[in-house]
Coordinates of C-alpha atoms in Angstrom, one line a residue:
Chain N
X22 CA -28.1 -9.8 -19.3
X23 CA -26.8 -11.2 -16.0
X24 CA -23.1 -9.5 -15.3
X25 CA -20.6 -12.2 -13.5
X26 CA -21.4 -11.8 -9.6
X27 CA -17.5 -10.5 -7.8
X28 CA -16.9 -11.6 -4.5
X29 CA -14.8 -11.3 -2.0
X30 CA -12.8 -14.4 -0.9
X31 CA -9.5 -13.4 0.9
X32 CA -8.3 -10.4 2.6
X33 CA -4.9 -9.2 3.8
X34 CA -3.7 -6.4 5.5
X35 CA -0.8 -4.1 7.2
X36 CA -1.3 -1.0 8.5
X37 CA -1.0 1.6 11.3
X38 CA -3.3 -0.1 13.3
X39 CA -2.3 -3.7 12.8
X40 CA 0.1 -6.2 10.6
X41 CA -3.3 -8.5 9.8
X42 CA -6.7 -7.7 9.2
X43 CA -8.0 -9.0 11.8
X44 CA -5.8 -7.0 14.7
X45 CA -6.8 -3.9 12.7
X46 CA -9.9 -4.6 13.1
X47 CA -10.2 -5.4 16.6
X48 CA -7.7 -2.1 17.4
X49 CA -10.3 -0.4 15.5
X50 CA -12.9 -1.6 17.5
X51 CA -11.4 -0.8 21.0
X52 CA -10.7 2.7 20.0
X53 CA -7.0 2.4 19.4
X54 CA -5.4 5.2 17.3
X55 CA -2.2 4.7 14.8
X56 CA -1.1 7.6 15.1
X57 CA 2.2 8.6 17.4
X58 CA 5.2 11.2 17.7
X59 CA 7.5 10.0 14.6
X60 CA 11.2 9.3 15.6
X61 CA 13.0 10.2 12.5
X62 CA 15.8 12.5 12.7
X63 CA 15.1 14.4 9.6
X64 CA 11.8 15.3 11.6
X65 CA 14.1 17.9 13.9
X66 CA 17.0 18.0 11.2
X67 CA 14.5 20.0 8.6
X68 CA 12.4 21.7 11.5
X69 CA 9.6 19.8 9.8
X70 CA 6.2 22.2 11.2
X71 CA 4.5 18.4 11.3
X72 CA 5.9 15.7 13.9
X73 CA 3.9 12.7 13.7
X74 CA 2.0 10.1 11.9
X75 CA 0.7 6.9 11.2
X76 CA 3.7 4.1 10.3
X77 CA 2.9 0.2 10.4
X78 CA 2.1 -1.4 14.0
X79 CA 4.5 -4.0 12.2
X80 CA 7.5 -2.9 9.9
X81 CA 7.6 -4.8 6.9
X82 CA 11.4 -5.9 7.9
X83 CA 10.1 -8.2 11.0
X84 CA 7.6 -10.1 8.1
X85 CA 9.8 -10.0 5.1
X86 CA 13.4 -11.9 4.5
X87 CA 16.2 -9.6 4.6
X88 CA 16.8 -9.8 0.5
X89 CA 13.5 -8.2 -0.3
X90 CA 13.5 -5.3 1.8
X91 CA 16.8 -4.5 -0.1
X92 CA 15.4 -5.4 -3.4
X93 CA 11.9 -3.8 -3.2
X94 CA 11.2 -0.6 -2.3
X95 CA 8.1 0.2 1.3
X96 CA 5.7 0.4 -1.3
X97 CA 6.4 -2.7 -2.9
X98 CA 7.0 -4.8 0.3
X99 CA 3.3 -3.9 2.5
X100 CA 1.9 -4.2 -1.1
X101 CA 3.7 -8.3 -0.8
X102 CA 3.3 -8.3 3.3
X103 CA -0.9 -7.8 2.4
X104 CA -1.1 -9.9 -1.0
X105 CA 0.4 -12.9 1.0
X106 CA -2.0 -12.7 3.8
X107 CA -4.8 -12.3 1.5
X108 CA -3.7 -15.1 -0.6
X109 CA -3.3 -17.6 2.0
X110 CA -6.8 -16.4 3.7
X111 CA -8.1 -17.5 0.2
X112 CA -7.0 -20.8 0.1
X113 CA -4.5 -20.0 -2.1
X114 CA -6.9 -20.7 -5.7
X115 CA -5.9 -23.3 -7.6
X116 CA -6.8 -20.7 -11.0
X117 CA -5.6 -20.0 -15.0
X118 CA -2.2 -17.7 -14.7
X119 CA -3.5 -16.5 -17.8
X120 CA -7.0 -16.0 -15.8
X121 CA -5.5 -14.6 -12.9
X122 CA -5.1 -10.8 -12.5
X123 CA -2.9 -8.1 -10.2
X124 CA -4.2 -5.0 -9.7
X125 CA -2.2 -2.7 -6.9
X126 CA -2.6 1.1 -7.0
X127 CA -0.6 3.4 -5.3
X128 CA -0.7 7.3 -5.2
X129 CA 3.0 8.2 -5.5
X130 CA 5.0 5.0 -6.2
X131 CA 8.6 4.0 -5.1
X132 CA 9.7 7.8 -4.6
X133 CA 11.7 6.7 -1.4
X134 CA 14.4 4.8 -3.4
X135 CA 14.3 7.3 -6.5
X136 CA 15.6 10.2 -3.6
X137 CA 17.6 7.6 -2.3
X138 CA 19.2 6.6 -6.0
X139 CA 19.0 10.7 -6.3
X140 CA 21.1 11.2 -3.7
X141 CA 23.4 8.1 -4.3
X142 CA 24.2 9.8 -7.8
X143 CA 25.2 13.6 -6.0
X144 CA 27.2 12.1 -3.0
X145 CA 29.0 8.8 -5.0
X146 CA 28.5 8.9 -8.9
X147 CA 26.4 6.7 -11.0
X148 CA 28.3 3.5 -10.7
X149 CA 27.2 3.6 -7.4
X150 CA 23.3 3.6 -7.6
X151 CA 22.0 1.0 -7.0
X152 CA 20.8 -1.7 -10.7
X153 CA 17.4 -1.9 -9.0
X154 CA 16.7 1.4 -8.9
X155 CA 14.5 1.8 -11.3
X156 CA 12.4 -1.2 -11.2
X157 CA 12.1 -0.3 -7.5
X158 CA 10.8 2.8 -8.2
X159 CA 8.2 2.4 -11.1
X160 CA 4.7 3.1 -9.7
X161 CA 4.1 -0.9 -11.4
X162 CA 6.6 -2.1 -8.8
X163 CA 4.0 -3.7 -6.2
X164 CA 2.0 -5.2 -9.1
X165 CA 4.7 -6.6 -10.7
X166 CA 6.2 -8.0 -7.9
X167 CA 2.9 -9.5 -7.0
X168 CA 2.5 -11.2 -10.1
X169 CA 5.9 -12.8 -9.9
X170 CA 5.2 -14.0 -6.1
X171 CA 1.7 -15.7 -7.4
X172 CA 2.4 -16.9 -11.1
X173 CA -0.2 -13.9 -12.5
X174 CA -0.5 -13.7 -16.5
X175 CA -3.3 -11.9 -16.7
X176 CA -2.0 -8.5 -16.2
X177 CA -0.5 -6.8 -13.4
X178 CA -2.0 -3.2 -14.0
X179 CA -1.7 0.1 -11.4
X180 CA -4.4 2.5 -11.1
X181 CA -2.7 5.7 -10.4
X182 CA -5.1 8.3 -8.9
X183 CA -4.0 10.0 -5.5
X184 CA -5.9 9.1 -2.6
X185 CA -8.5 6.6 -4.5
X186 CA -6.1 4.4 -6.0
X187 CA -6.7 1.5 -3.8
X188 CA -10.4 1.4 -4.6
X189 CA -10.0 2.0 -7.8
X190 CA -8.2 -0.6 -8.2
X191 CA -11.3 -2.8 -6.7
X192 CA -12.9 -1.4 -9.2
X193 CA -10.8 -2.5 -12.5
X194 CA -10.9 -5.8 -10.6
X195 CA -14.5 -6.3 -10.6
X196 CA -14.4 -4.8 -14.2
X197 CA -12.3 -7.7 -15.5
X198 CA -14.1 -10.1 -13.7
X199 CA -17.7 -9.2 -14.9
X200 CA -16.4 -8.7 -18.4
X201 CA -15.2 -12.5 -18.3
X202 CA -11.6 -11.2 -18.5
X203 CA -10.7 -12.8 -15.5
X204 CA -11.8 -15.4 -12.9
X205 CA -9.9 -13.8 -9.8
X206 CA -8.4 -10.7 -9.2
X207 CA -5.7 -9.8 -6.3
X208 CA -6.8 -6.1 -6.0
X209 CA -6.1 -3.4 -3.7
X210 CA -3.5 -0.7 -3.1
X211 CA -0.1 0.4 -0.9
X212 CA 1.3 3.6 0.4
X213 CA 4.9 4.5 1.6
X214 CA 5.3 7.8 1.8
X215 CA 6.4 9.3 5.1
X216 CA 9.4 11.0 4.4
X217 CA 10.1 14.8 4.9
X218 CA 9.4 16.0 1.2
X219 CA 6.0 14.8 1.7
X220 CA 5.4 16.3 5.0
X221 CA 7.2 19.2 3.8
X222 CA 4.9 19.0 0.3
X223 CA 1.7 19.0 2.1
X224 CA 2.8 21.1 5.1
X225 CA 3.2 23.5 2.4
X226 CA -0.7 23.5 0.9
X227 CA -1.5 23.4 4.7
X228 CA -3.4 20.3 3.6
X229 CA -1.6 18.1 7.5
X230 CA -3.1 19.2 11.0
X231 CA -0.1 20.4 13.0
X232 CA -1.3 19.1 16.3
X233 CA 1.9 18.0 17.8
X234 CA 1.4 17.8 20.9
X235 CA -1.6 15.5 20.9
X236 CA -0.8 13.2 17.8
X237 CA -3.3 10.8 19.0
X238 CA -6.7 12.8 18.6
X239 CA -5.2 15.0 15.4
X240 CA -7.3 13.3 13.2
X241 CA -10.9 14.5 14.1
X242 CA -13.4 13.8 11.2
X243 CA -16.2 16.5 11.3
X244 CA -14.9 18.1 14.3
X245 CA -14.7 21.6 14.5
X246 CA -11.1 21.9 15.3
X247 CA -10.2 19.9 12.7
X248 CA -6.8 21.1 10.6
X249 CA -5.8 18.7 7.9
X250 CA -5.0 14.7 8.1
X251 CA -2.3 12.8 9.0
X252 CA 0.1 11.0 7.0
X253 CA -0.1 7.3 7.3
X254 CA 1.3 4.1 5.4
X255 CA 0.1 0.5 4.7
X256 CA -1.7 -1.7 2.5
X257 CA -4.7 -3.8 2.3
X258 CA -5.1 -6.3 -1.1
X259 CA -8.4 -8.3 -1.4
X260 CA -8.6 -11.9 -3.3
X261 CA -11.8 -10.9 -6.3
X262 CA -13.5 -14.1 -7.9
X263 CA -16.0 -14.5 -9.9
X264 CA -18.8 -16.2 -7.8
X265 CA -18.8 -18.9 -10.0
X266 CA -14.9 -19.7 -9.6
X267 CA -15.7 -19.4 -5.8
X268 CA -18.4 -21.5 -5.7
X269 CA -16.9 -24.2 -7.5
X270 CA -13.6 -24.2 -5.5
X271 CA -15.8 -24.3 -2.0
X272 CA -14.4 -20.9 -1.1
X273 CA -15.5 -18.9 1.9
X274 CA -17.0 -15.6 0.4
X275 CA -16.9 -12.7 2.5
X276 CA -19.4 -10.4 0.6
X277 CA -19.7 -9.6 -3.0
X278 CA -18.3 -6.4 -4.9
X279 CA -21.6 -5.2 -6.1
X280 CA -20.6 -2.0 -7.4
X281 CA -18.2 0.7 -8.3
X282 CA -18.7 4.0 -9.7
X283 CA -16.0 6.2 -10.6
X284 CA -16.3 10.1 -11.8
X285 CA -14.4 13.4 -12.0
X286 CA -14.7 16.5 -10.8
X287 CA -13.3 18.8 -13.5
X288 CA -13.0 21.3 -10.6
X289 CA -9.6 22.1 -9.0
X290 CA -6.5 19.7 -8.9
X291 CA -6.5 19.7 -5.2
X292 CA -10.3 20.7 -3.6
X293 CA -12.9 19.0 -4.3
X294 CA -15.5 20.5 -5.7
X295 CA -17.6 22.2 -2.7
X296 CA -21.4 20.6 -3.5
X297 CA -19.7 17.4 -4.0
X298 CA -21.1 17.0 -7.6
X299 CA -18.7 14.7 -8.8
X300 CA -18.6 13.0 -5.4
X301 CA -22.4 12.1 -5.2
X302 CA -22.4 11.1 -9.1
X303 CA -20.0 8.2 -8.2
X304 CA -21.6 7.2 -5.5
X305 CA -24.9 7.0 -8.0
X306 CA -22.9 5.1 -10.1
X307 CA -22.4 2.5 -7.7
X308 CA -25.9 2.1 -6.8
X309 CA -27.1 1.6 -10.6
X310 CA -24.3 -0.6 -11.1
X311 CA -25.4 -2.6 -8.2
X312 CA -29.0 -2.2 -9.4
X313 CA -29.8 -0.6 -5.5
X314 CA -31.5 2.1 -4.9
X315 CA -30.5 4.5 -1.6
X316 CA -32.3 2.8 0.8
X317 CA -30.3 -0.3 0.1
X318 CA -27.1 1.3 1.7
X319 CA -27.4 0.1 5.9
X320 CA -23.4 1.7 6.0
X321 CA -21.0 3.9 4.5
X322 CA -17.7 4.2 5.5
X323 CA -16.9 8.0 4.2
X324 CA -13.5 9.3 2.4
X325 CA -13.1 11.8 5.9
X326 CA -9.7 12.6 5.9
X327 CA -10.5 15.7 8.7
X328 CA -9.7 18.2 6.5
X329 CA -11.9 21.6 6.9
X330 CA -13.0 21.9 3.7
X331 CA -13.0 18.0 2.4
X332 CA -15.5 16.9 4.9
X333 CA -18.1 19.0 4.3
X334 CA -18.0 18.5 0.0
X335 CA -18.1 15.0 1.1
X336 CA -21.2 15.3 3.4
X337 CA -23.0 17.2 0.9
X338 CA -22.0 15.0 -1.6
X339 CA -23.9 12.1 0.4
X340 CA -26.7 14.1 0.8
X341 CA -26.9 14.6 -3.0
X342 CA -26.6 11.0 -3.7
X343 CA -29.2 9.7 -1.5
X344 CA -31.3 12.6 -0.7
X345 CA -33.4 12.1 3.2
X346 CA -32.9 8.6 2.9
X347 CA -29.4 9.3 4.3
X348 CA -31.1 10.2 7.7
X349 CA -30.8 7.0 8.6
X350 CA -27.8 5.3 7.4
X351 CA -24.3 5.5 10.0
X352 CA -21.6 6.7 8.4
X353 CA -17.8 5.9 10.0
X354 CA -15.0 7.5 9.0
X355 CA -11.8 5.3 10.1
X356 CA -9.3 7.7 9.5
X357 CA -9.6 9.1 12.5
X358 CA -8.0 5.8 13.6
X359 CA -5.6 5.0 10.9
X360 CA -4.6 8.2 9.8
X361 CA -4.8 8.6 6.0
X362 CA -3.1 5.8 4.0
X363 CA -3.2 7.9 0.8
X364 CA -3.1 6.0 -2.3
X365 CA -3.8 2.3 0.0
X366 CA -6.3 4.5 2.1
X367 CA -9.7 3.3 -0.3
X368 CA -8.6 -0.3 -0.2
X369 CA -7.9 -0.1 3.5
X370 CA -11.5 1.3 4.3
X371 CA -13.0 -1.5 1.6
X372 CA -11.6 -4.0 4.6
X373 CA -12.8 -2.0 7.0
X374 CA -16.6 -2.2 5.2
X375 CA -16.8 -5.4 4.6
X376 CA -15.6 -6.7 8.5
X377 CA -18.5 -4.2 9.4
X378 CA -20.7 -6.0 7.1
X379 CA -19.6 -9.4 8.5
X380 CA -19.9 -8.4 12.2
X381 CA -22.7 -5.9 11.8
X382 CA -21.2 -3.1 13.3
X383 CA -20.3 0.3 11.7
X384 CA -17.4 2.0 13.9
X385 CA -17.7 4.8 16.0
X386 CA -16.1 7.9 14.7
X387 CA -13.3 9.0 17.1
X388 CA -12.2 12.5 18.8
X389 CA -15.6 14.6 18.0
X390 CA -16.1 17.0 21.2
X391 CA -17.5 19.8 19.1
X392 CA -19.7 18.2 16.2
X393 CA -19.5 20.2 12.7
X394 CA -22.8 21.7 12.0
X395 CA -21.9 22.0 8.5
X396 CA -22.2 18.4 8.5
X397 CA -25.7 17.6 7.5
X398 CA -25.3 13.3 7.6
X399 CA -25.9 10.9 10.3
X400 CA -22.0 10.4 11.7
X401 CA -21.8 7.5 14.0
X402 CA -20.6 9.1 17.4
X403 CA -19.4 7.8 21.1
X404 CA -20.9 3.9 20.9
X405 CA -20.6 1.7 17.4
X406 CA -23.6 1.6 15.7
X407 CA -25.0 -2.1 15.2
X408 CA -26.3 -2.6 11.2
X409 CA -29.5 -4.7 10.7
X410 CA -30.2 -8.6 10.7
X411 CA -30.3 -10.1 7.0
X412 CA -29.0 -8.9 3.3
X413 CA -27.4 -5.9 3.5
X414 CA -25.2 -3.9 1.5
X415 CA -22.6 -0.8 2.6
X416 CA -20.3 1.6 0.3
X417 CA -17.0 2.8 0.7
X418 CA -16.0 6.7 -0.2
X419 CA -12.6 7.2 -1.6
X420 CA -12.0 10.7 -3.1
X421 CA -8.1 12.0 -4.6
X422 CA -6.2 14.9 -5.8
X423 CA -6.8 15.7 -9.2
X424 CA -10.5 15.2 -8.8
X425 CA -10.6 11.6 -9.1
X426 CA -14.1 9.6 -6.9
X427 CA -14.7 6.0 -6.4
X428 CA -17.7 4.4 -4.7
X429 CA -17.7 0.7 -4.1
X430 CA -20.5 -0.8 -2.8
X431 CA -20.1 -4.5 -0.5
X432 CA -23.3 -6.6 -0.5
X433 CA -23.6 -9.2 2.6
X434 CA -23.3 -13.1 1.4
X435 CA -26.4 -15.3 2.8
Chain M
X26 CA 47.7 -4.4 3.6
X27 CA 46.3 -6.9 1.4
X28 CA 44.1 -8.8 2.3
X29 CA 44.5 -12.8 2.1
X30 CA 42.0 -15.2 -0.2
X31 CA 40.2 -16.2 2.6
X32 CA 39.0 -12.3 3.8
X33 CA 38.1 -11.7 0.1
X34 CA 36.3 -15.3 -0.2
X35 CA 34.7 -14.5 3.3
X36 CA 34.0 -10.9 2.3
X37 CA 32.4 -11.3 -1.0
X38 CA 30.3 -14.4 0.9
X39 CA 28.6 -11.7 2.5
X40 CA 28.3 -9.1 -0.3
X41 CA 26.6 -11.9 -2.0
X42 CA 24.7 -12.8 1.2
X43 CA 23.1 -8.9 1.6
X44 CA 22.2 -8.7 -1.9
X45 CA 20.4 -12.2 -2.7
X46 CA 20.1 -13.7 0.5
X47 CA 21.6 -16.9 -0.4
X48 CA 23.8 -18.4 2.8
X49 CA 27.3 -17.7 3.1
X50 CA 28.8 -21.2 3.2
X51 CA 26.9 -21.9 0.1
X52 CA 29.5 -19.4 -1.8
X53 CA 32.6 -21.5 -2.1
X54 CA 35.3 -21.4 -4.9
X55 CA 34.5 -23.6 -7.3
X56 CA 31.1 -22.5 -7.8
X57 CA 29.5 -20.3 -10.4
X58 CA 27.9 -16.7 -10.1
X59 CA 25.4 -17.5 -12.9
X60 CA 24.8 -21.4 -12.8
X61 CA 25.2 -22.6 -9.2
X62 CA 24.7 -19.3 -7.4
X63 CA 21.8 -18.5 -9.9
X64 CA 22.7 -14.7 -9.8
X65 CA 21.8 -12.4 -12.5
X66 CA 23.9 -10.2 -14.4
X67 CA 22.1 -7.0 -12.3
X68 CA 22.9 -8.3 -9.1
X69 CA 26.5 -9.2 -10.6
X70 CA 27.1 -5.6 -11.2
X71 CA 26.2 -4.8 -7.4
X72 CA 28.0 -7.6 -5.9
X73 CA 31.4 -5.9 -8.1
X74 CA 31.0 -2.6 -6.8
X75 CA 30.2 -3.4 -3.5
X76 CA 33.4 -5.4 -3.6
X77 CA 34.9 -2.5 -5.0
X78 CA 34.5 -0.5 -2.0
X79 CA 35.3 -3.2 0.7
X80 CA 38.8 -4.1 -0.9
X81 CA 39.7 -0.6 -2.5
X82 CA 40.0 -2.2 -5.8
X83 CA 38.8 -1.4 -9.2
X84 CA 36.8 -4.1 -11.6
X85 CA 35.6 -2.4 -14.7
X86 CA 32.3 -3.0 -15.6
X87 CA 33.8 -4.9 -19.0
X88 CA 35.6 -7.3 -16.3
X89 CA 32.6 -8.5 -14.5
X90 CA 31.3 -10.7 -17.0
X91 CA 34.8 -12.6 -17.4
X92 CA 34.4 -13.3 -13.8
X93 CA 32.9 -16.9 -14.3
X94 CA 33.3 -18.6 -11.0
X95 CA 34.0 -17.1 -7.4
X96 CA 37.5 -17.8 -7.7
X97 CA 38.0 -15.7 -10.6
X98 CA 36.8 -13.0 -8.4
X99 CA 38.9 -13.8 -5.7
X100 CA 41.9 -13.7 -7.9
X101 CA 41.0 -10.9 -9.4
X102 CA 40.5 -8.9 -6.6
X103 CA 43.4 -10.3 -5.2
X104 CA 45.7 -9.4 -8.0
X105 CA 44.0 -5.6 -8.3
X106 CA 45.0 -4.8 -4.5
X107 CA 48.8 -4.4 -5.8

């Protein structure tokens, strides 16, 4: 039985580092961090213990018109600002509605306006909050809005799980496809969530390093000193296609979705589980799915958030998976650029593989002075590593609260 | 003080403006919320107690749907400032 091929034909963007894929990208490249001193008042006004983070290099209000900021909540707009680059960069496919799909994840949804309506309700009444409220604030909201914007019957469907919402929205993209469910899939997820109650929330599980004064280097993947991540927003959205519907149409392919594997831990409904069980049994997943075997992998492009604990699980995780054969395979771990986009964080780093698959070049990991001996994998540090000549293949790590793991593995295009 | 037609035309112009981003000049007396102005019954309610606020009136949510055209707004914001 030969599964429809998936493959990747547009790409689209915002996010600390950049308002377009390709200025992420190239900030990535040259070292840039996201991450800065945050402005809000309610960041003195509640003594918050965490000051900074990563917000878009481009607010959604300078891209979108004036009516749908007010009418869709952050989440819903970066999930449009991305889906209309990545759209366009597709060629816009002339495709089925009925045949075309939206899948956005996110990891907490439109809370913004529902505090917003919340407080609207305490300080004015009822009649006062606002008829959109609700469908502003539905988890569904980016999706739906998405399928509106391109004329999707197919579905528009939200993975909800924490931090690997994003990919595993890739995931139930390349799902549909292969089933014959679909022909092209606009997958990927969105995250807008700084706001006090979630830097209060996580300052609370001590899960966000506190290193105010130097915002810039506080998120150190595999570091030593590292004390938590940092909060970031954003969303990246992919065009899927069947290779047949891509072929057909003359589209550009960027690399084909070869696989996704997606497990649980069944452990704790915040840390992972330590030996990275669950972890390394997606990442398997992938691989069979992809009919690879660990030597196949030339890239991965880990979860990392710079958490003590969550980097290490993750580590051994890959060691489980593929054994000494990851020796030799460069592993990047972008947050330390980006911050950590939460539930649009896996479809971010997805990007972020498959531009390292196009320009051969996995990214150096940033702000390691003290190198983790805990971690036992081959972390790419000071230059960028450059990936072989010829077919190759990288995987992206995306790991969430409540135990949730997604692998996805990009294949390079001849 | 009341205010005049013309304030509460020119007012709800851009109530209507900020909520569905259609131009000011194209809100004009004679024209309909639902059929010319192609606003929706949840935007309605808005744009009513929005102009609520900005001319200290009252229109009760069982009002809004009897206003057909922008004029029977005006009047009846006009007539609810006394």
């Amino acid at each position: 039985m030969s599964a429809r091929s998936v493959v990747v034909t547009g790409m689209g963007a915002t996010t600390p580092l950049g308002g377009t894929v390709a200025s992420t990208w190239e900030a990535l490249l040259a070292g840039q961090s996201g991450i800065h001193t945050l402005t809000h008042d309610w960041v003195t006004k509640y003594e918050l213990p965490v000051r900074f983070g990563a917000e878009l290099a481009v607010p959604a209000a300078e891209v979108l018109k004036k009516v749908e900021t007010k009418r869709m909540d952050p989440s819903a707009q970066y999930a449009m600002v991305a889906s209309r680059q990545a759209w366009q960069d597709a060629g816009a496919p002339e495709v089925e509605p009925e045949r075309l799909v939206v899948a956005i994840g996110t990891g907490i949804g439109g809370f913004t306006t529902t505090l917003n309506a919340w407080d609207t309700l305490r300080e004015k009444g009822p009649r006062r909050v606002y008829p959109l409220s609700v469908p502003m604030l539905m988890p569904s909201s980016p999706a739906g809005n998405v399928s509106i914007e391109l004329g999707a019957r197919g579905g528009a469907r939200t993975p909800v799980s924490a931090c690997a919402s994003g990919a595993e929205a890739m995931a139930l993209g390349m799902d549909l496809i292969q089933s014959g469910r679909a022909d092209v899939v606009v997958a990927g997820g969105t995250e807008a969530a700084i706001h006090p109650l979630t830097f209060a929330g996580f300052s609370a599980m001590q899960a966000l390093s506190t290193r105010n004064d130097d915002p810039a280097t506080a998120s150190r993947p595999y570091d030593t000193s590292r004390d938590g991540f940092v909060m970031g927003e954003g969303a990246a959205i992919v065009v899927l296609e069947s290779e047949e519907h891509a072929k057909a149409r003359g589209a550009t392919i960027y690399a084909e979705l070869a696989g996704a594997g997606i497990s649980s831990d069944a452990h704790n409904i915040v840390a992972p589980e330590p030996e990275g069980a669950g972890a390394s049994r997606a990442m398997t997943l992938a691989l069979e799915q992809a009919g690879m075997s660990t030597t196949d992998i030339s890239h991965i492009n880990a979860h990392a958030t710079s958490t003590p604990v969550g980097d290490v699980a993750e580590s051994n995780a890959i060691r489980a998976a593929f054994g000494s054969d990851a020796d030799g395979i460069p592993v990047s771990a972008t947050k330390s650029q980006t911050g950590h986009l939460l539930g649009a964080a896996g479809a971010v780093e997805a990007l972020l593989t498959i531009m390292a698959i196009r320009d051969r070049i996995a990214p150096a990991v940033r702000h390691i002075t003290d190198f983790d001996p805990a971690v036992t994998i081959d972390v790419v540090r000071g230059e960028h590593r450059t990936l072989p000549e010829g077919p190759i293949a990288a995987m992206d790590n995306s790991f969430g609260f409540g135990g949730a793991n997604v692998a996805l593995i990009f294949r390079s295009v001849a | 003080m009341a205010y005049t037609d013309d304030e509460i035309l020119a007012g709800l112009a851009e109530i209507i403006n900020e909520e569905t981003g259609l131009e000011t000049d194209a809100v004009q007396l004679d024209k309909t919320f639902t059929d010319d102005l192609d606003i929706d019954s949840l935007s309605m309610m808005t744009i009513a107690v929005t102009a609520e606020e900005k001319f200290g009136v009252k229109i009760p949510d069982e009002e809004v749907k009897n206003l057909v055209t922008v004029n029977d707004a005006v009047t009846y914001i006009k007539n609810a400032q006394s």
